[in-house]
PDB file of C-alpha atoms in Angstrom:
ATOM      1  CA  MET Q   1      -0.091   0.005   0.183  1.00  0.00           C
ATOM      2  CA  LYS Q   2       1.380   3.528  -1.488  1.00  0.00           C
ATOM      3  CA  LYS Q   3       1.654   5.970   1.570  1.00  0.00           C
ATOM      4  CA  ASN Q   4      -0.162   8.941   1.286  1.00  0.00           C
ATOM      5  CA  TYR Q   5       2.077  12.155   2.670  1.00  0.00           C
ATOM      6  CA  THR Q   6      -0.418  14.675   2.279  1.00  0.00           C
ATOM      7  CA  ARG Q   7      -2.696  12.798   4.694  1.00  0.00           C
ATOM      8  CA  ILE Q   8       0.030  11.991   6.632  1.00  0.00           C
ATOM      9  CA  PHE Q   9       1.675  15.648   6.848  1.00  0.00           C
ATOM     10  CA  PHE Q  10      -2.438  16.933   8.025  1.00  0.00           C
ATOM     11  CA  ARG Q  11      -2.225  13.953  10.654  1.00  0.00           C
ATOM     12  CA  TYR Q  12       0.833  15.152  12.331  1.00  0.00           C
ATOM     13  CA  ILE Q  13       0.061  18.669  12.092  1.00  0.00           C
ATOM     14  CA  PHE Q  14      -3.397  18.639  13.396  1.00  0.00           C
ATOM     15  CA  GLU Q  15      -2.100  16.315  15.959  1.00  0.00           C
ATOM     16  CA  PHE Q  16       0.501  18.773  16.560  1.00  0.00           C
ATOM     17  CA  THR Q  17      -1.989  21.584  16.863  1.00  0.00           C
ATOM     18  CA  ALA Q  18      -4.366  19.851  19.349  1.00  0.00           C
ATOM     19  CA  ALA Q  19      -1.802  18.492  21.542  1.00  0.00           C
ATOM     20  CA  GLY Q  20      -0.409  22.279  22.216  1.00  0.00           C
ATOM     21  CA  PHE Q  21      -3.822  23.817  22.298  1.00  0.00           C
ATOM     22  CA  VAL Q  22      -4.664  20.908  25.294  1.00  0.00           C
ATOM     23  CA  GLY Q  23      -1.788  22.035  26.538  1.00  0.00           C
ATOM     24  CA  TRP Q  24      -2.549  25.512  26.475  1.00  0.00           C
ATOM     25  CA  LEU Q  25      -5.725  24.690  28.224  1.00  0.00           C
ATOM     26  CA  TYR Q  26      -4.544  22.921  30.784  1.00  0.00           C
ATOM     27  CA  GLU Q  27      -2.025  25.483  31.798  1.00  0.00           C
ATOM     28  CA  VAL Q  28      -4.781  28.179  31.741  1.00  0.00           C
ATOM     29  CA  ALA Q  29      -7.091  26.068  33.863  1.00  0.00           C
ATOM     30  CA  THR Q  30      -4.326  25.283  36.484  1.00  0.00           C
ATOM     31  CA  VAL Q  31      -3.432  28.981  37.045  1.00  0.00           C
ATOM     32  CA  TRP Q  32      -7.365  29.742  36.959  1.00  0.00           C
ATOM     33  CA  ILE Q  33      -7.967  27.031  39.649  1.00  0.00           C
ATOM     34  CA  MET Q  34      -4.581  28.142  41.927  1.00  0.00           C
ATOM     35  CA  TYR Q  35      -4.413  31.671  41.516  1.00  0.00           C
ATOM     36  CA  ARG Q  36      -8.322  32.954  40.156  1.00  0.00           C
ATOM     37  CA  TYR Q  37      -6.522  35.065  37.514  1.00  0.00           C
ATOM     38  CA  PHE Q  38      -6.426  34.199  33.793  1.00  0.00           C
ATOM     39  CA  ASP Q  39      -2.603  33.952  32.498  1.00  0.00           C
ATOM     40  CA  ASN Q  40      -2.248  33.555  28.588  1.00  0.00           C
ATOM     41  CA  ARG Q  41       0.316  30.358  29.083  1.00  0.00           C
ATOM     42  CA  GLY Q  42       3.132  29.768  26.747  1.00  0.00           C
ATOM     43  CA  MET Q  43       5.622  31.509  24.316  1.00  0.00           C
ATOM     44  CA  LEU Q  44       3.452  31.950  21.632  1.00  0.00           C
ATOM     45  CA  TYR Q  45       0.701  34.387  20.697  1.00  0.00           C
ATOM     46  CA  MET Q  46      -1.324  31.467  19.309  1.00  0.00           C
ATOM     47  CA  PRO Q  47      -3.305  29.464  22.521  1.00  0.00           C
ATOM     48  CA  ILE Q  48      -0.840  26.716  21.439  1.00  0.00           C
ATOM     49  CA  ILE Q  49       2.108  25.347  24.128  1.00  0.00           C
ATOM     50  CA  PRO Q  50       4.603  23.251  21.883  1.00  0.00           C
ATOM     51  CA  ILE Q  51       6.223  21.648  24.455  1.00  0.00           C
ATOM     52  CA  TYR Q  52       3.217  19.348  24.699  1.00  0.00           C
ATOM     53  CA  SER Q  53       3.300  18.439  21.241  1.00  0.00           C
ATOM     54  CA  VAL Q  54       6.518  17.642  21.274  1.00  0.00           C
ATOM     55  CA  GLY Q  55       6.183  15.399  24.295  1.00  0.00           C
ATOM     56  CA  ALA Q  56       3.104  13.842  22.868  1.00  0.00           C
ATOM     57  CA  PHE Q  57       5.410  13.040  19.894  1.00  0.00           C
ATOM     58  CA  ILE Q  58       8.212  11.699  21.709  1.00  0.00           C
ATOM     59  CA  LEU Q  59       5.914   9.200  23.471  1.00  0.00           C
ATOM     60  CA  LEU Q  60       4.312   8.336  19.873  1.00  0.00           C
ATOM     61  CA  ALA Q  61       7.758   7.506  18.916  1.00  0.00           C
ATOM     62  CA  LEU Q  62       8.332   5.396  21.905  1.00  0.00           C
ATOM     63  CA  LEU Q  63       4.920   3.736  22.360  1.00  0.00           C
ATOM     64  CA  ARG Q  64       4.341   2.636  18.559  1.00  0.00           C
ATOM     65  CA  LYS Q  65       1.954  -0.113  19.138  1.00  0.00           C
ATOM     66  CA  LYS Q  66      -1.258   0.024  21.312  1.00  0.00           C
ATOM     67  CA  ARG Q  67      -0.836  -0.559  24.667  1.00  0.00           C
ATOM     68  CA  HIS Q  68      -2.811  -0.840  27.868  1.00  0.00           C
ATOM     69  CA  PRO Q  69      -3.950   2.454  29.411  1.00  0.00           C
ATOM     70  CA  LEU Q  70      -2.200   1.997  32.803  1.00  0.00           C
ATOM     71  CA  PHE Q  71       1.016   0.803  31.153  1.00  0.00           C
ATOM     72  CA  ILE Q  72       0.812   4.358  28.826  1.00  0.00           C
ATOM     73  CA  PHE Q  73       0.211   6.287  32.087  1.00  0.00           C
ATOM     74  CA  LEU Q  74       2.949   5.086  34.167  1.00  0.00           C
ATOM     75  CA  PHE Q  75       5.565   5.139  31.102  1.00  0.00           C
ATOM     76  CA  ALA Q  76       4.126   8.630  30.036  1.00  0.00           C
ATOM     77  CA  THR Q  77       4.611   9.777  33.956  1.00  0.00           C
ATOM     78  CA  VAL Q  78       7.970   8.889  34.109  1.00  0.00           C
ATOM     79  CA  VAL Q  79       9.097  10.074  30.271  1.00  0.00           C
ATOM     80  CA  THR Q  80       7.372  13.335  30.728  1.00  0.00           C
ATOM     81  CA  THR Q  81       8.860  14.286  34.052  1.00  0.00           C
ATOM     82  CA  ILE Q  82      12.510  13.470  32.362  1.00  0.00           C
ATOM     83  CA  PHE Q  83      11.297  15.422  29.503  1.00  0.00           C
ATOM     84  CA  GLU Q  84       9.870  18.391  31.556  1.00  0.00           C
ATOM     85  CA  LEU Q  85      12.970  18.565  34.125  1.00  0.00           C
ATOM     86  CA  GLY Q  86      15.543  18.703  30.481  1.00  0.00           C
ATOM     87  CA  ALA Q  87      13.349  21.041  28.384  1.00  0.00           C
ATOM     88  CA  SER Q  88      13.278  23.509  31.565  1.00  0.00           C
ATOM     89  CA  TYR Q  89      17.154  23.622  31.760  1.00  0.00           C
ATOM     90  CA  LEU Q  90      17.556  23.521  27.964  1.00  0.00           C
ATOM     91  CA  LEU Q  91      15.101  26.538  27.462  1.00  0.00           C
ATOM     92  CA  GLU Q  92      16.719  28.538  30.240  1.00  0.00           C
ATOM     93  CA  PHE Q  93      19.902  28.195  28.662  1.00  0.00           C
ATOM     94  CA  ILE Q  94      18.923  29.069  24.774  1.00  0.00           C
ATOM     95  CA  PHE Q  95      16.428  31.883  26.531  1.00  0.00           C
ATOM     96  CA  HIS Q  96      17.866  32.870  29.521  1.00  0.00           C
ATOM     97  CA  GLU Q  97      14.366  32.742  30.855  1.00  0.00           C
ATOM     98  CA  GLN Q  98      12.838  30.285  32.979  1.00  0.00           C
ATOM     99  CA  PHE Q  99       9.543  29.513  31.809  1.00  0.00           C
ATOM    100  CA  TRP Q 100       7.705  27.672  34.747  1.00  0.00           C
ATOM    101  CA  THR Q 101       8.096  26.803  37.962  1.00  0.00           C
ATOM    102  CA  TYR Q 102       6.582  24.228  40.544  1.00  0.00           C
ATOM    103  CA  GLU Q 103       8.079  25.756  43.843  1.00  0.00           C
ATOM    104  CA  THR Q 104       4.882  25.892  45.442  1.00  0.00           C
ATOM    105  CA  TRP Q 105       3.218  22.609  44.368  1.00  0.00           C
ATOM    106  CA  TYR Q 106       3.568  19.813  46.410  1.00  0.00           C
ATOM    107  CA  PHE Q 107       5.703  16.806  45.209  1.00  0.00           C
ATOM    108  CA  SER Q 108       7.796  19.182  43.112  1.00  0.00           C
ATOM    109  CA  ILE Q 109      11.111  18.215  41.489  1.00  0.00           C
ATOM    110  CA  LEU Q 110      13.643  20.396  41.533  1.00  0.00           C
ATOM    111  CA  ASP Q 111      11.076  23.166  41.181  1.00  0.00           C
ATOM    112  CA  ARG Q 112      11.086  22.410  37.424  1.00  0.00           C
ATOM    113  CA  SER Q 113       8.879  19.471  37.243  1.00  0.00           C
ATOM    114  CA  SER Q 114       6.137  18.071  39.948  1.00  0.00           C
ATOM    115  CA  LEU Q 115       4.604  14.278  40.533  1.00  0.00           C
ATOM    116  CA  ILE Q 116       1.366  15.840  40.277  1.00  0.00           C
ATOM    117  CA  SER Q 117       1.928  17.468  36.825  1.00  0.00           C
ATOM    118  CA  SER Q 118       3.474  14.531  35.902  1.00  0.00           C
ATOM    119  CA  ALA Q 119       0.394  12.023  36.763  1.00  0.00           C
ATOM    120  CA  ILE Q 120      -1.814  14.719  34.677  1.00  0.00           C
ATOM    121  CA  PHE Q 121       0.863  14.414  31.758  1.00  0.00           C
ATOM    122  CA  GLY Q 122       0.049  10.626  32.190  1.00  0.00           C
ATOM    123  CA  VAL Q 123      -3.877  11.259  32.169  1.00  0.00           C
ATOM    124  CA  LEU Q 124      -3.305  13.600  29.275  1.00  0.00           C
ATOM    125  CA  ALA Q 125      -0.983  10.803  27.405  1.00  0.00           C
ATOM    126  CA  VAL Q 126      -3.692   8.074  27.520  1.00  0.00           C
ATOM    127  CA  ALA Q 127      -5.971  10.626  25.955  1.00  0.00           C
ATOM    128  CA  TYR Q 128      -3.537  11.284  23.408  1.00  0.00           C
ATOM    129  CA  PHE Q 129      -3.431   7.548  22.599  1.00  0.00           C
ATOM    130  CA  TYR Q 130      -6.936   6.650  22.858  1.00  0.00           C
ATOM    131  CA  GLY Q 131      -8.660   9.734  21.750  1.00  0.00           C
ATOM    132  CA  LEU Q 132      -6.747  12.158  19.849  1.00  0.00           C
ATOM    133  CA  HIS Q 133      -4.335  10.006  17.398  1.00  0.00           C
ATOM    134  CA  PRO Q 134      -7.162   7.468  16.387  1.00  0.00           C
ATOM    135  CA  LEU Q 135      -9.231  10.666  15.615  1.00  0.00           C
ATOM    136  CA  SER Q 136      -6.530  12.097  13.635  1.00  0.00           C
ATOM    137  CA  GLY Q 137      -6.441   8.708  11.749  1.00  0.00           C
ATOM    138  CA  LYS Q 138      -9.946   8.801  10.804  1.00  0.00           C
ATOM    139  CA  LEU Q 139     -10.039  12.846   9.936  1.00  0.00           C
ATOM    140  CA  SER Q 140      -6.995  12.009   7.559  1.00  0.00           C
ATOM    141  CA  GLU Q 141      -8.777   9.476   5.741  1.00  0.00           C
ATOM    142  CA  LYS Q 142     -12.487  10.865   5.312  1.00  0.00           C
ATOM    143  CA  LEU Q 143     -11.270  14.289   4.423  1.00  0.00           C
ATOM    144  CA  PRO Q 144     -10.612  15.235   0.838  1.00  0.00           C
ATOM    145  CA  GLU Q 145      -6.935  15.031   0.145  1.00  0.00           C
ATOM    146  CA  PRO Q 146      -7.034  18.786  -0.826  1.00  0.00           C
ATOM    147  CA  VAL Q 147      -8.642  19.852   2.166  1.00  0.00           C
ATOM    148  CA  CYS Q 148      -5.872  17.631   3.966  1.00  0.00           C
ATOM    149  CA  LEU Q 149      -3.388  19.624   2.277  1.00  0.00           C
ATOM    150  CA  GLY Q 150      -4.724  23.174   2.502  1.00  0.00           C
ATOM    151  CA  THR Q 151      -5.396  22.678   6.292  1.00  0.00           C
ATOM    152  CA  GLY Q 152      -2.212  21.198   7.049  1.00  0.00           C
ATOM    153  CA  ALA Q 153      -0.152  23.776   5.132  1.00  0.00           C
ATOM    154  CA  PHE Q 154      -2.277  26.766   6.662  1.00  0.00           C
ATOM    155  CA  MET Q 155      -1.561  25.578  10.482  1.00  0.00           C
ATOM    156  CA  ALA Q 156       1.733  24.792   9.766  1.00  0.00           C
ATOM    157  CA  GLY Q 157       2.351  27.895   8.568  1.00  0.00           C
ATOM    158  CA  ALA Q 158       0.662  29.715  10.916  1.00  0.00           C
ATOM    159  CA  ILE Q 159       2.319  27.896  13.654  1.00  0.00           C
ATOM    160  CA  ALA Q 160       5.708  28.478  11.866  1.00  0.00           C
ATOM    161  CA  THR Q 161       5.477  32.237  11.583  1.00  0.00           C
ATOM    162  CA  ASP Q 162       4.393  32.540  15.338  1.00  0.00           C
ATOM    163  CA  ILE Q 163       6.927  30.157  16.652  1.00  0.00           C
ATOM    164  CA  VAL Q 164       9.644  32.338  14.633  1.00  0.00           C
ATOM    165  CA  ILE Q 165       8.037  35.845  15.952  1.00  0.00           C
ATOM    166  CA  SER Q 166       7.892  34.394  19.357  1.00  0.00           C
ATOM    167  CA  PHE Q 167      11.370  32.787  19.597  1.00  0.00           C
ATOM    168  CA  GLY Q 168      12.854  35.886  18.062  1.00  0.00           C
ATOM    169  CA  GLU Q 169      11.453  38.385  20.809  1.00  0.00           C
ATOM    170  CA  HIS Q 170      12.281  35.904  23.980  1.00  0.00           C
ATOM    171  CA  LEU Q 171      15.740  35.910  22.427  1.00  0.00           C
ATOM    172  CA  LYS Q 172      15.690  39.786  22.349  1.00  0.00           C
ATOM    173  CA  LYS Q 173      15.498  39.701  26.110  1.00  0.00           C
TER     174      LYS Q 173
END
């Protein structure tokens, strides 16, 4: 069977956007619940936090075949903790800015992660593997190919533009 790269492109751009948006919703909701104010979280202007997308894709690369939800939860909890710790140091090194802290959270790990957030990431991973990833597959199969190409190209262009502008602004600080 020949691979349809247009549909694959759409699928992964859709998942990148959706995972980043769910991450943004989670962070905005967390700040609202804990501190009772709206904070537009993340580095981008768009309501997308790319670290959630990258984390989802790392998990997807590591867990290629369908697994039991409990295994996904536990595996993702460990992997996302390591990823979050590493990403926090890397982003701070690149941008000379600390983008998040868990200093007031219970079970904080070096103030850069928390067992609580890691467990939440485990739940989000199960939702990704059992919800978003299958949904993107169904959408990519059912939508007409020109719609996949146009939507994927538009979303990729918008996100890439936002990343270039936002990262440039953070590097100037």
